[in-house]
Amino acid sequence: MTWISRVRNALAYVTTRSTESPDNLWHKCKGCGTMVFLKELEANQHVCTHCDHHDRIGPAKRFEYLFDADSYTVLPSPKVAEDPLKFRDQKPYPARLKAARAATGEQDAFLNASGTIHGRRAVIGVQDFAFMGGSMGQAVGEAFIAGVEAAIADRAPYIVFTASGGARMQEGILSLMQMPRTTVAIEMLHDAGLPYIVVLTDPTSGGVMAAYAMLGDVQIAEPRATLAFTGRRVIENTIREKLPDDFQTSEYYLEHGLIDMVTHRKDLRDKLGQLIGLLCEAKQAA
Ligand SMILES: [Zn+2]
């Protein structure tokens, strides 16, 4: 072994170890592959300081970045019947739930909090991709409805951050039933004269995309998020055509008029505060 390959191997060892170690100080960016200092990444709301890649984040971080400091409380998650179909794939469904709960510290893939943004009341619901791919089952549907009810009680808008692979297959038809249920909940919000705002984050797809993810009065997306109903390969194989490179991205959706704006994570708090002011105060004045 030459000296250069020894140095190269040693460096490779250090680099691999630092990405695998749970208490590491560095984070390898999924966008550009650069090693970013974790503290620096956290200070930048988990957006890469080199390439602007928006990392996936869960409810706790969202609430912290969006609400006024110390203004919010996390709302309790409604209880639902677990494993109604006694479903089993390679593992029983309860074992998957248990593992996801241990990994995230959450009960299921959706969490609400109520508080203020720039002094204006808001209820925010966040879907967590880290919990079984953010899949929509009964617990997600119930939490969404609870969020709407909290918003109505608070006379506040409901803001939802989506991140999901779609319906939760372990709950079969019961998960698909959450599509009309959440749609009716949004109508309840509208009947109360309150706005529903959606922020699409990476990735949002399947049944969620076909339901509450696209029903916002205002549709926002984070930059370069993958947004889809059906995956790119399935469409390409069906229509036998090559799709554009930016197909199913936030920017493509904006260009084709499906969403209203693409907003950088660092600007979301100000943008949402401004929107609540415009939508709610204009309503009160009318
Ligand atoms: Zn990067």
Coordinates of C-alpha atoms and ligand atoms in Angstrom, one line a residue, residues 29 31-34 48 50-53, ligand 1:
C29 CA -26.0 17.2 3.1
G31 CA -28.4 17.9 -1.7
C32 CA -24.7 18.5 -2.4
G33 CA -22.9 15.9 -0.2
T34 CA -20.9 18.6 1.7
C48 CA -27.8 23.5 3.8
H50 CA -23.9 25.5 0.7
C51 CA -26.7 24.5 -1.6
D52 CA -29.9 25.5 0.1
H53 CA -31.2 21.9 0.4
Ligands
ZN1 ZN -26.0 21.0 0.5

